[in-house]
Amino acid sequence: MTEDEFDAFYAAAFPRLTGQLAAFTGDREEAQDVVQEAFVRAWDRRGDFLADEAPEAWIRTVAMRLAVSRWRRARRWLELVRRTPPPVSTPGPNPDHTALVAALRQLPTAQRMVIVLHHLCDVSVEQIASETGAPVGTVKARLYRGRAALAKQLTPDEADVPVRNRKESGRVG
């Protein structure tokens, strides 16, 4: 079967096979997927189709087998999910982590990037400079400014500390 003959065959058979597989699977999109996959597999065998004299039957068989295979995979996955108990409880984020993420979001992008790369990903200043294309001095300045900004945001203000706590810590004001 030539490419042009295959194209004509595809145009004529695809809608019919999709309808048949939709009746088989109960899902038109799934039917289109398996028929399309069967045609992809047939493309490599298009030279043998004249000898078969039943290319549509071959495509339908492949598509039905693909549909059954997908159904079995989905059923096994569902059984596995049903057997796996849900986690007892997932703890929420740590308040310190939440505060750090919120503070990082307040930083300019360049500062946030170097802080995360250096402190959370353990990337050296030289590597950061190489990856970002910024000079080493610029990376160091961004780290300094980012740390200073984070310190301001993450350190409690004296005004926020209750008076009795300031007296207990020796800070009377």
Coordinates of N, CA, C and O in Angstrom, one line a residue:
M1 N 0.9 -1.2 0.0 CA 0.0 0.0 0.0 C 0.9 1.2 0.0 O 1.8 1.4 0.8
T2 N 0.7 2.1 -0.9 CA 1.5 3.3 -1.0 C 1.0 4.3 0.0 O 0.0 4.2 0.7
E3 N 1.8 5.4 0.2 CA 1.4 6.4 1.2 C 0.1 7.1 0.8 O -0.7 7.3 1.7
D4 N -0.1 7.3 -0.5 CA -1.4 7.9 -0.9 C -2.6 7.0 -0.6 O -3.7 7.4 -0.2
E5 N -2.4 5.7 -0.9 CA -3.4 4.7 -0.7 C -3.7 4.6 0.8 O -4.8 4.5 1.2
F6 N -2.6 4.6 1.6 CA -2.8 4.6 3.1 C -3.6 5.8 3.6 O -4.5 5.6 4.4
D7 N -3.2 7.0 3.1 CA -4.0 8.2 3.4 C -5.4 8.1 3.1 O -6.3 8.5 3.9
A8 N -5.8 7.6 1.9 CA -7.2 7.4 1.5 C -7.9 6.4 2.4 O -9.0 6.6 2.9
F9 N -7.2 5.3 2.7 CA -7.7 4.3 3.6 C -8.0 4.8 5.0 O -9.0 4.6 5.6
Y10 N -7.0 5.6 5.5 CA -7.2 6.2 6.8 C -8.4 7.1 6.8 O -9.2 7.1 7.8
A11 N -8.5 8.0 5.8 CA -9.7 8.9 5.8 C -11.0 8.2 5.8 O -12.0 8.6 6.4
A12 N -11.0 7.1 5.1 CA -12.3 6.3 5.0 C -12.6 5.5 6.2 O -13.7 5.4 6.7
A13 N -11.5 4.9 6.8 CA -11.7 3.9 7.8 C -11.7 4.5 9.2 O -12.4 3.9 10.1
F14 N -11.0 5.6 9.4 CA -10.9 6.1 10.8 C -12.3 6.4 11.5 O -12.5 6.0 12.6
P15 N -13.2 7.1 10.8 CA -14.5 7.4 11.4 C -15.2 6.1 11.8 O -15.8 6.0 12.8
R16 N -15.2 5.2 10.8 CA -16.0 3.9 11.0 C -15.4 3.1 12.2 O -16.1 2.7 13.1
L17 N -14.0 3.0 12.2 CA -13.4 2.3 13.3 C -13.5 3.0 14.7 O -13.7 2.3 15.7
T18 N -13.5 4.3 14.6 CA -13.7 5.0 15.9 C -15.1 4.8 16.4 O -15.3 4.6 17.6
G19 N -16.1 4.7 15.6 CA -17.5 4.5 16.0 C -17.6 3.1 16.6 O -18.2 2.9 17.6
Q20 N -16.9 2.1 15.9 CA -17.0 0.7 16.4 C -16.3 0.6 17.8 O -16.8 0.0 18.7
L21 N -15.1 1.2 17.9 CA -14.4 1.1 19.2 C -15.1 2.0 20.3 O -15.0 1.6 21.5
A22 N -15.8 3.0 19.9 CA -16.5 3.8 20.9 C -17.6 2.9 21.5 O -17.9 3.0 22.7
A23 N -18.3 2.1 20.7 CA -19.3 1.2 21.2 C -18.7 0.2 22.1 O -19.2 -0.2 23.1
F24 N -17.5 -0.3 21.7 CA -16.8 -1.3 22.5 C -16.3 -0.7 23.9 O -16.5 -1.3 24.9
T25 N -15.7 0.5 23.9 CA -15.1 1.1 25.1 C -16.1 1.9 25.9 O -15.9 2.1 27.1
G26 N -17.1 2.5 25.2 CA -18.0 3.3 25.9 C -17.5 4.7 26.0 O -18.1 5.6 26.7
D27 N -16.3 5.0 25.4 CA -15.7 6.3 25.5 C -15.1 6.7 24.2 O -14.2 6.1 23.7
R28 N -15.7 7.8 23.6 CA -15.3 8.2 22.3 C -13.8 8.6 22.2 O -13.1 8.3 21.2
E29 N -13.4 9.4 23.2 CA -12.0 9.8 23.2 C -11.0 8.7 23.3 O -10.0 8.7 22.6
E30 N -11.4 7.7 24.2 CA -10.5 6.5 24.3 C -10.5 5.8 23.0 O -9.4 5.3 22.5
A31 N -11.6 5.7 22.3 CA -11.7 5.0 21.0 C -10.8 5.7 20.0 O -10.1 5.1 19.2
Q32 N -10.9 7.0 19.9 CA -10.0 7.8 19.0 C -8.6 7.5 19.3 O -7.8 7.3 18.4
D33 N -8.2 7.5 20.6 CA -6.8 7.2 20.9 C -6.3 5.9 20.5 O -5.2 5.7 19.9
V34 N -7.1 4.8 20.7 CA -6.6 3.5 20.4 C -6.7 3.3 18.9 O -5.8 2.6 18.4
V35 N -7.6 3.8 18.2 CA -7.7 3.7 16.7 C -6.5 4.4 16.1 O -5.8 3.9 15.2
Q36 N -6.2 5.6 16.6 CA -5.0 6.4 16.2 C -3.7 5.6 16.4 O -2.9 5.5 15.5
E37 N -3.6 5.0 17.6 CA -2.4 4.2 17.9 C -2.3 3.0 17.0 O -1.2 2.7 16.5
A38 N -3.4 2.4 16.7 CA -3.4 1.2 15.7 C -3.0 1.7 14.3 O -2.2 1.0 13.6
F39 N -3.4 2.8 13.9 CA -3.0 3.4 12.6 C -1.5 3.7 12.6 O -0.9 3.5 11.6
V40 N -1.0 4.2 13.7 CA 0.4 4.5 13.8 C 1.2 3.2 13.6 O 2.2 3.1 12.9
R41 N 0.7 2.1 14.3 CA 1.4 0.8 14.1 C 1.2 0.3 12.7 O 2.1 -0.4 12.2
A42 N 0.1 0.5 12.1 CA -0.1 0.0 10.7 C 0.7 0.8 9.7 O 1.1 0.2 8.7
W43 N 1.1 2.0 10.0 CA 1.9 2.8 9.1 C 3.2 2.0 8.8 O 3.6 2.0 7.6
D44 N 3.8 1.5 9.8 CA 5.1 0.7 9.6 C 4.8 -0.6 8.8 O 5.8 -1.1 8.2
R45 N 3.6 -1.1 8.7 CA 3.3 -2.3 8.1 C 2.5 -2.1 6.8 O 2.0 -3.1 6.2
R46 N 2.4 -0.9 6.3 CA 1.5 -0.6 5.2 C 1.9 -1.4 3.9 O 1.0 -1.7 3.1
G47 N 3.2 -1.8 3.8 CA 3.5 -2.6 2.6 C 3.0 -4.0 2.6 O 2.7 -4.6 1.6
D48 N 2.7 -4.5 3.8 CA 2.1 -5.9 4.0 C 0.6 -5.9 3.8 O 0.0 -7.0 3.7
F49 N 0.0 -4.8 3.8 CA -1.5 -4.8 3.9 C -2.2 -5.3 2.6 O -3.2 -5.9 2.7
L50 N -1.6 -5.2 1.4 CA -2.2 -5.8 0.2 C -2.2 -7.3 0.4 O -3.2 -7.9 -0.1
A51 N -1.2 -7.9 1.0 CA -1.2 -9.4 1.1 C -2.3 -9.8 2.1 O -2.9 -10.8 1.9
D52 N -2.5 -9.0 3.1 CA -3.5 -9.3 4.1 C -4.9 -9.2 3.6 O -5.8 -10.0 3.9
E53 N -5.1 -8.2 2.7 CA -6.4 -8.0 2.1 C -7.5 -7.6 3.1 O -8.7 -7.7 2.8
A54 N -7.1 -7.4 4.3 CA -8.1 -7.0 5.4 C -7.5 -6.0 6.3 O -7.4 -6.2 7.5
P55 N -7.0 -4.9 5.8 CA -6.3 -3.9 6.6 C -7.2 -3.4 7.7 O -6.8 -3.1 8.8
E56 N -8.5 -3.2 7.4 CA -9.4 -2.6 8.4 C -9.6 -3.6 9.6 O -9.6 -3.2 10.7
A57 N -9.7 -4.8 9.3 CA -9.8 -5.9 10.3 C -8.6 -5.9 11.2 O -8.7 -6.0 12.4
W58 N -7.4 -5.8 10.6 CA -6.2 -5.8 11.3 C -6.1 -4.6 12.3 O -5.8 -4.7 13.4
I59 N -6.5 -3.4 11.7 CA -6.5 -2.2 12.6 C -7.5 -2.3 13.7 O -7.2 -2.0 14.9
R60 N -8.7 -2.8 13.4 CA -9.7 -3.0 14.4 C -9.2 -4.0 15.5 O -9.4 -3.7 16.7
T61 N -8.6 -5.1 15.1 CA -8.1 -6.0 16.1 C -7.0 -5.4 17.0 O -7.0 -5.5 18.2
V62 N -6.1 -4.7 16.4 CA -5.0 -4.0 17.2 C -5.7 -3.0 18.1 O -5.3 -2.9 19.3
A63 N -6.6 -2.2 17.6 CA -7.3 -1.2 18.5 C -8.0 -1.8 19.6 O -8.0 -1.3 20.7
M64 N -8.7 -2.9 19.4 CA -9.4 -3.6 20.5 C -8.5 -4.1 21.5 O -8.7 -4.0 22.7
R65 N -7.4 -4.7 21.0 CA -6.4 -5.2 22.0 C -5.8 -4.0 22.8 O -5.5 -4.2 24.0
L66 N -5.5 -2.9 22.2 CA -5.0 -1.8 22.9 C -6.0 -1.3 24.0 O -5.6 -0.9 25.1
A67 N -7.3 -1.2 23.6 CA -8.3 -0.8 24.5 C -8.4 -1.7 25.7 O -8.5 -1.3 26.8
V68 N -8.4 -3.0 25.4 CA -8.4 -4.0 26.5 C -7.2 -3.9 27.4 O -7.3 -3.9 28.7
S69 N -6.0 -3.7 26.8 CA -4.8 -3.5 27.6 C -4.9 -2.3 28.5 O -4.5 -2.3 29.7
R70 N -5.4 -1.2 27.9 CA -5.5 0.0 28.7 C -6.5 -0.2 29.9 O -6.3 0.3 31.0
W71 N -7.6 -0.9 29.6 CA -8.6 -1.1 30.6 C -8.0 -1.9 31.7 O -8.2 -1.7 32.9
R72 N -7.2 -3.0 31.4 CA -6.6 -3.8 32.4 C -5.6 -3.0 33.2 O -5.6 -3.2 34.5
R73 N -4.9 -2.2 32.6 CA -3.9 -1.3 33.3 C -4.6 -0.4 34.3 O -4.3 -0.3 35.5
A74 N -5.7 0.2 33.8 CA -6.5 1.1 34.7 C -7.1 0.3 35.9 O -7.2 0.8 37.0
R75 N -7.6 -0.9 35.6 CA -8.2 -1.7 36.6 C -7.2 -2.1 37.7 O -7.4 -2.0 38.9
R76 N -6.0 -2.5 37.2 CA -4.9 -2.9 38.2 C -4.5 -1.7 39.0 O -4.3 -1.8 40.3
W77 N -4.4 -0.5 38.4 CA -4.1 0.7 39.2 C -5.2 1.0 40.2 O -4.9 1.4 41.3
L78 N -6.4 0.9 39.8 CA -7.5 1.2 40.7 C -7.5 0.2 41.9 O -7.7 0.6 43.1
E79 N -7.2 -1.1 41.6 CA -7.1 -2.1 42.7 C -6.0 -1.7 43.7 O -6.1 -1.8 44.9
L80 N -4.9 -1.3 43.1 CA -3.7 -0.9 43.9 C -4.1 0.3 44.8 O -3.7 0.3 46.0
V81 N -4.7 1.3 44.2 CA -5.1 2.5 45.0 C -6.1 2.1 46.1 O -6.0 2.6 47.2
R82 N -7.0 1.2 45.8 CA -8.0 0.8 46.8 C -7.3 0.0 48.0 O -7.8 0.1 49.1
R83 N -6.2 -0.7 47.7 CA -5.5 -1.5 48.7 C -4.6 -0.6 49.6 O -4.3 -1.0 50.7
T84 N -4.2 0.5 49.0 CA -3.3 1.4 49.8 C -4.1 2.3 50.6 O -4.9 3.1 50.2
P85 N -3.9 2.2 52.0 CA -4.7 3.0 52.8 C -4.2 4.5 52.7 O -3.1 4.7 52.5
P86 N -5.1 5.4 52.9 CA -4.7 6.8 52.9 C -3.8 7.1 54.1 O -3.9 6.4 55.1
P87 N -3.0 8.1 54.0 CA -2.1 8.4 55.1 C -3.0 8.9 56.3 O -4.0 9.5 56.1
V88 N -2.5 8.5 57.5 CA -3.3 8.9 58.7 C -3.5 10.4 58.8 O -4.6 10.8 58.9
S89 N -2.4 11.1 58.7 CA -2.6 12.5 58.7 C -1.3 13.1 58.1 O -0.2 12.6 58.4
T90 N -1.4 14.1 57.4 CA -0.3 14.8 56.9 C -0.1 16.1 57.6 O -1.1 17.0 57.6
P91 N 1.0 16.3 58.3 CA 1.2 17.5 59.0 C 1.3 18.8 58.1 O 1.7 18.7 57.0
G92 N 0.8 19.8 58.6 CA 0.8 21.1 57.8 C 2.2 21.6 57.8 O 3.1 21.1 58.4
P93 N 2.5 22.7 57.0 CA 3.8 23.2 57.0 C 4.2 23.8 58.3 O 3.4 24.4 59.1
N94 N 5.5 23.7 58.6 CA 6.1 24.3 59.8 C 5.9 25.8 59.8 O 6.1 26.4 58.8
P95 N 5.5 26.4 60.9 CA 5.4 27.9 60.9 C 6.6 28.7 60.5 O 6.6 29.7 59.8
D96 N 7.8 28.1 60.8 CA 9.1 28.8 60.4 C 9.2 28.7 58.9 O 9.7 29.6 58.3
H97 N 8.9 27.5 58.3 CA 9.0 27.3 56.9 C 8.0 28.3 56.2 O 8.4 28.9 55.2
T98 N 6.8 28.4 56.7 CA 5.8 29.3 56.1 C 6.3 30.7 56.1 O 6.2 31.5 55.2
A99 N 6.9 31.1 57.3 CA 7.4 32.5 57.4 C 8.6 32.7 56.4 O 8.7 33.8 55.8
L100 N 9.4 31.7 56.3 CA 10.6 31.9 55.4 C 10.1 32.0 53.9 O 10.6 32.9 53.2
V101 N 9.2 31.2 53.5 CA 8.6 31.3 52.2 C 8.0 32.6 51.9 O 8.2 33.3 50.9
A102 N 7.2 33.1 52.9 CA 6.6 34.4 52.7 C 7.6 35.5 52.6 O 7.5 36.4 51.8
A103 N 8.7 35.4 53.5 CA 9.7 36.4 53.4 C 10.5 36.4 52.1 O 10.8 37.4 51.5
L104 N 10.8 35.2 51.6 CA 11.4 35.1 50.3 C 10.6 35.7 49.2 O 11.2 36.3 48.3
R105 N 9.3 35.5 49.2 CA 8.5 36.1 48.2 C 8.6 37.6 48.1 O 8.3 38.2 47.1
Q106 N 8.9 38.2 49.3 CA 9.0 39.7 49.3 C 10.3 40.2 48.7 O 10.4 41.4 48.4
L107 N 11.3 39.3 48.5 CA 12.6 39.8 48.0 C 12.5 40.0 46.4 O 11.7 39.3 45.8
P108 N 13.3 40.8 45.9 CA 13.4 40.9 44.4 C 13.9 39.6 43.9 O 14.6 38.8 44.5
T109 N 13.5 39.3 42.7 CA 13.8 38.0 42.0 C 15.3 37.6 42.1 O 15.6 36.5 42.4
A110 N 16.1 38.6 41.7 CA 17.6 38.3 41.7 C 18.1 37.9 43.1 O 18.9 37.0 43.2
Q111 N 17.7 38.6 44.1 CA 18.1 38.3 45.5 C 17.5 36.9 45.9 O 18.2 36.1 46.5
R112 N 16.3 36.7 45.6 CA 15.6 35.5 46.0 C 16.4 34.3 45.3 O 16.6 33.3 46.0
M113 N 16.7 34.5 44.1 CA 17.4 33.4 43.3 C 18.7 33.0 44.0 O 19.0 31.9 44.2
V114 N 19.6 34.0 44.3 CA 20.9 33.7 44.9 C 20.7 33.2 46.3 O 21.5 32.3 46.7
I115 N 19.8 33.6 47.0 CA 19.6 33.1 48.4 C 19.2 31.6 48.3 O 19.7 30.8 49.0
V116 N 18.2 31.3 47.5 CA 17.8 29.9 47.3 C 18.9 29.0 46.8 O 19.2 28.0 47.4
L117 N 19.6 29.5 45.8 CA 20.7 28.7 45.2 C 21.8 28.4 46.2 O 22.3 27.3 46.4
H118 N 22.2 29.5 46.9 CA 23.3 29.4 47.8 C 22.9 28.6 49.1 O 23.6 27.7 49.5
H119 N 21.8 29.0 49.8 CA 21.5 28.5 51.1 C 20.7 27.2 51.1 O 20.8 26.4 52.0
L120 N 19.8 27.1 50.1 CA 18.9 25.9 50.1 C 19.5 24.8 49.1 O 19.2 23.6 49.3
C121 N 20.2 25.2 48.1 CA 20.7 24.2 47.1 C 22.2 24.0 47.3 O 22.8 23.2 46.5
D122 N 22.9 24.7 48.2 CA 24.3 24.6 48.4 C 25.1 24.8 47.2 O 26.1 24.1 46.9
V123 N 24.8 25.8 46.4 CA 25.6 26.2 45.2 C 26.5 27.3 45.6 O 26.2 28.2 46.3
S124 N 27.8 27.2 45.2 CA 28.8 28.1 45.6 C 28.5 29.5 44.8 O 27.8 29.5 43.8
V125 N 29.1 30.5 45.4 CA 29.0 31.9 44.8 C 29.5 31.9 43.4 O 28.9 32.4 42.5
E126 N 30.6 31.2 43.1 CA 31.2 31.1 41.8 C 30.3 30.4 40.8 O 30.1 30.8 39.7
Q127 N 29.7 29.3 41.3 CA 28.7 28.6 40.4 C 27.5 29.4 40.1 O 27.0 29.4 39.0
I128 N 27.0 30.1 41.1 CA 25.8 31.0 40.9 C 26.2 32.1 39.8 O 25.4 32.3 38.9
A129 N 27.4 32.6 40.0 CA 27.8 33.7 39.0 C 27.9 33.1 37.6 O 27.4 33.7 36.6
S130 N 28.4 31.9 37.5 CA 28.5 31.2 36.2 C 27.1 30.9 35.6 O 26.9 31.1 34.4
E131 N 26.2 30.4 36.4 CA 24.9 30.0 36.0 C 24.0 31.2 35.6 O 23.2 31.2 34.7
T132 N 24.2 32.3 36.4 CA 23.3 33.5 36.1 C 23.9 34.5 35.2 O 23.2 35.4 34.7
G133 N 25.2 34.4 35.0 CA 25.9 35.3 34.1 C 26.3 36.6 34.8 O 26.7 37.6 34.2
A134 N 26.1 36.7 36.1 CA 26.3 37.9 36.9 C 27.8 37.8 37.5 O 28.2 36.7 37.8
P135 N 28.5 38.9 37.6 CA 29.8 38.9 38.2 C 29.7 38.4 39.7 O 28.7 38.5 40.4
V136 N 30.8 37.8 40.2 CA 30.9 37.2 41.5 C 30.5 38.3 42.5 O 29.8 38.1 43.5
G137 N 31.0 39.5 42.3 CA 30.8 40.6 43.3 C 29.3 40.9 43.3 O 28.7 41.2 44.4
T138 N 28.6 40.9 42.2 CA 27.1 41.1 42.1 C 26.4 40.0 42.9 O 25.5 40.3 43.7
V139 N 26.8 38.8 42.7 CA 26.2 37.7 43.5 C 26.4 37.9 45.0 O 25.4 37.7 45.7
K140 N 27.6 38.3 45.4 CA 27.8 38.5 46.8 C 27.0 39.7 47.3 O 26.4 39.6 48.5
A141 N 26.8 40.7 46.6 CA 26.0 41.9 47.0 C 24.5 41.5 47.1 O 23.9 41.9 48.0
R142 N 24.1 40.7 46.2 CA 22.7 40.2 46.2 C 22.5 39.3 47.4 O 21.4 39.4 48.1
L143 N 23.4 38.5 47.7 CA 23.3 37.6 48.9 C 23.3 38.5 50.2 O 22.4 38.3 51.1
Y144 N 24.1 39.5 50.3 CA 24.2 40.4 51.4 C 22.8 41.1 51.6 O 22.3 41.1 52.7
R145 N 22.4 41.7 50.5 CA 21.1 42.5 50.6 C 19.9 41.6 50.9 O 19.0 41.9 51.6
G146 N 19.9 40.4 50.3 CA 18.8 39.4 50.5 C 18.8 39.0 52.0 O 17.7 38.9 52.6
R147 N 20.0 38.7 52.5 CA 20.0 38.2 53.9 C 19.6 39.4 54.8 O 18.8 39.1 55.8
A148 N 20.0 40.6 54.5 CA 19.6 41.7 55.4 C 18.1 41.9 55.3 O 17.4 42.1 56.4
A149 N 17.5 41.8 54.2 CA 16.1 42.0 54.0 C 15.3 40.8 54.7 O 14.3 41.1 55.4
L150 N 15.8 39.6 54.6 CA 15.2 38.5 55.3 C 15.3 38.7 56.8 O 14.4 38.4 57.5
A151 N 16.4 39.1 57.3 CA 16.6 39.3 58.7 C 15.6 40.3 59.3 O 15.0 40.1 60.3
K152 N 15.3 41.4 58.5 CA 14.3 42.4 58.9 C 13.0 41.8 59.0 O 12.2 42.0 59.9
Q153 N 12.7 40.9 58.0 CA 11.3 40.4 57.9 C 11.1 39.2 58.9 O 10.0 39.0 59.4
L154 N 12.2 38.5 59.3 CA 12.0 37.3 60.1 C 12.4 37.6 61.6 O 12.0 36.7 62.4
T155 N 13.0 38.7 61.9 CA 13.3 39.1 63.3 C 12.1 39.8 63.9 O 11.6 40.8 63.3
P156 N 11.6 39.3 65.0 CA 10.4 40.0 65.6 C 10.8 41.5 66.0 O 11.9 41.7 66.5
D157 N 9.9 42.4 65.8 CA 10.0 43.8 66.1 C 9.9 43.9 67.6 O 9.1 43.2 68.3
E158 N 10.6 44.9 68.2 CA 10.5 45.2 69.6 C 9.1 45.6 70.0 O 8.6 45.2 71.0
A159 N 8.5 46.3 69.1 CA 7.1 46.7 69.3 C 6.1 45.5 69.4 O 5.1 45.6 70.1
D160 N 6.5 44.4 68.7 CA 5.6 43.3 68.7 C 5.7 42.4 69.9 O 4.9 41.5 70.2
V161 N 6.8 42.5 70.7 CA 7.1 41.7 71.8 C 6.3 42.3 73.0 O 6.5 43.4 73.3
P162 N 5.5 41.5 73.7 CA 4.8 42.0 74.9 C 5.7 42.5 75.9 O 6.8 42.1 76.1
V163 N 5.2 43.5 76.7 CA 6.0 44.2 77.7 C 6.6 43.2 78.7 O 7.8 43.3 79.1
R164 N 5.8 42.2 79.2 CA 6.3 41.3 80.2 C 7.5 40.5 79.7 O 8.4 40.2 80.4
N165 N 7.4 40.1 78.4 CA 8.5 39.4 77.8 C 9.8 40.2 77.6 O 10.9 39.7 77.8
R166 N 9.6 41.5 77.4 CA 10.8 42.4 77.3 C 11.4 42.5 78.6 O 12.6 42.5 78.8
K167 N 10.6 42.6 79.7 CA 11.2 42.7 81.1 C 11.9 41.4 81.4 O 13.0 41.4 82.0
E168 N 11.3 40.2 81.0 CA 12.0 38.9 81.4 C 13.3 38.8 80.6 O 14.2 38.2 81.1
S169 N 13.4 39.3 79.4 CA 14.6 39.1 78.7 C 15.6 40.2 78.9 O 16.6 40.3 78.3
G170 N 15.3 41.2 79.8 CA 16.2 42.2 80.2 C 16.0 43.4 79.2 O 16.8 44.4 79.3
R171 N 15.0 43.4 78.4 CA 14.8 44.5 77.4 C 13.6 45.3 77.9 O 12.5 45.0 77.6
V172 N 13.8 46.3 78.7 CA 12.7 47.2 79.1 C 12.7 48.4 78.3 O 13.7 49.0 78.1
G173 N 11.6 48.7 77.8 CA 11.6 49.9 76.9 C 10.4 50.6 77.0 O 9.6 51.2 76.8

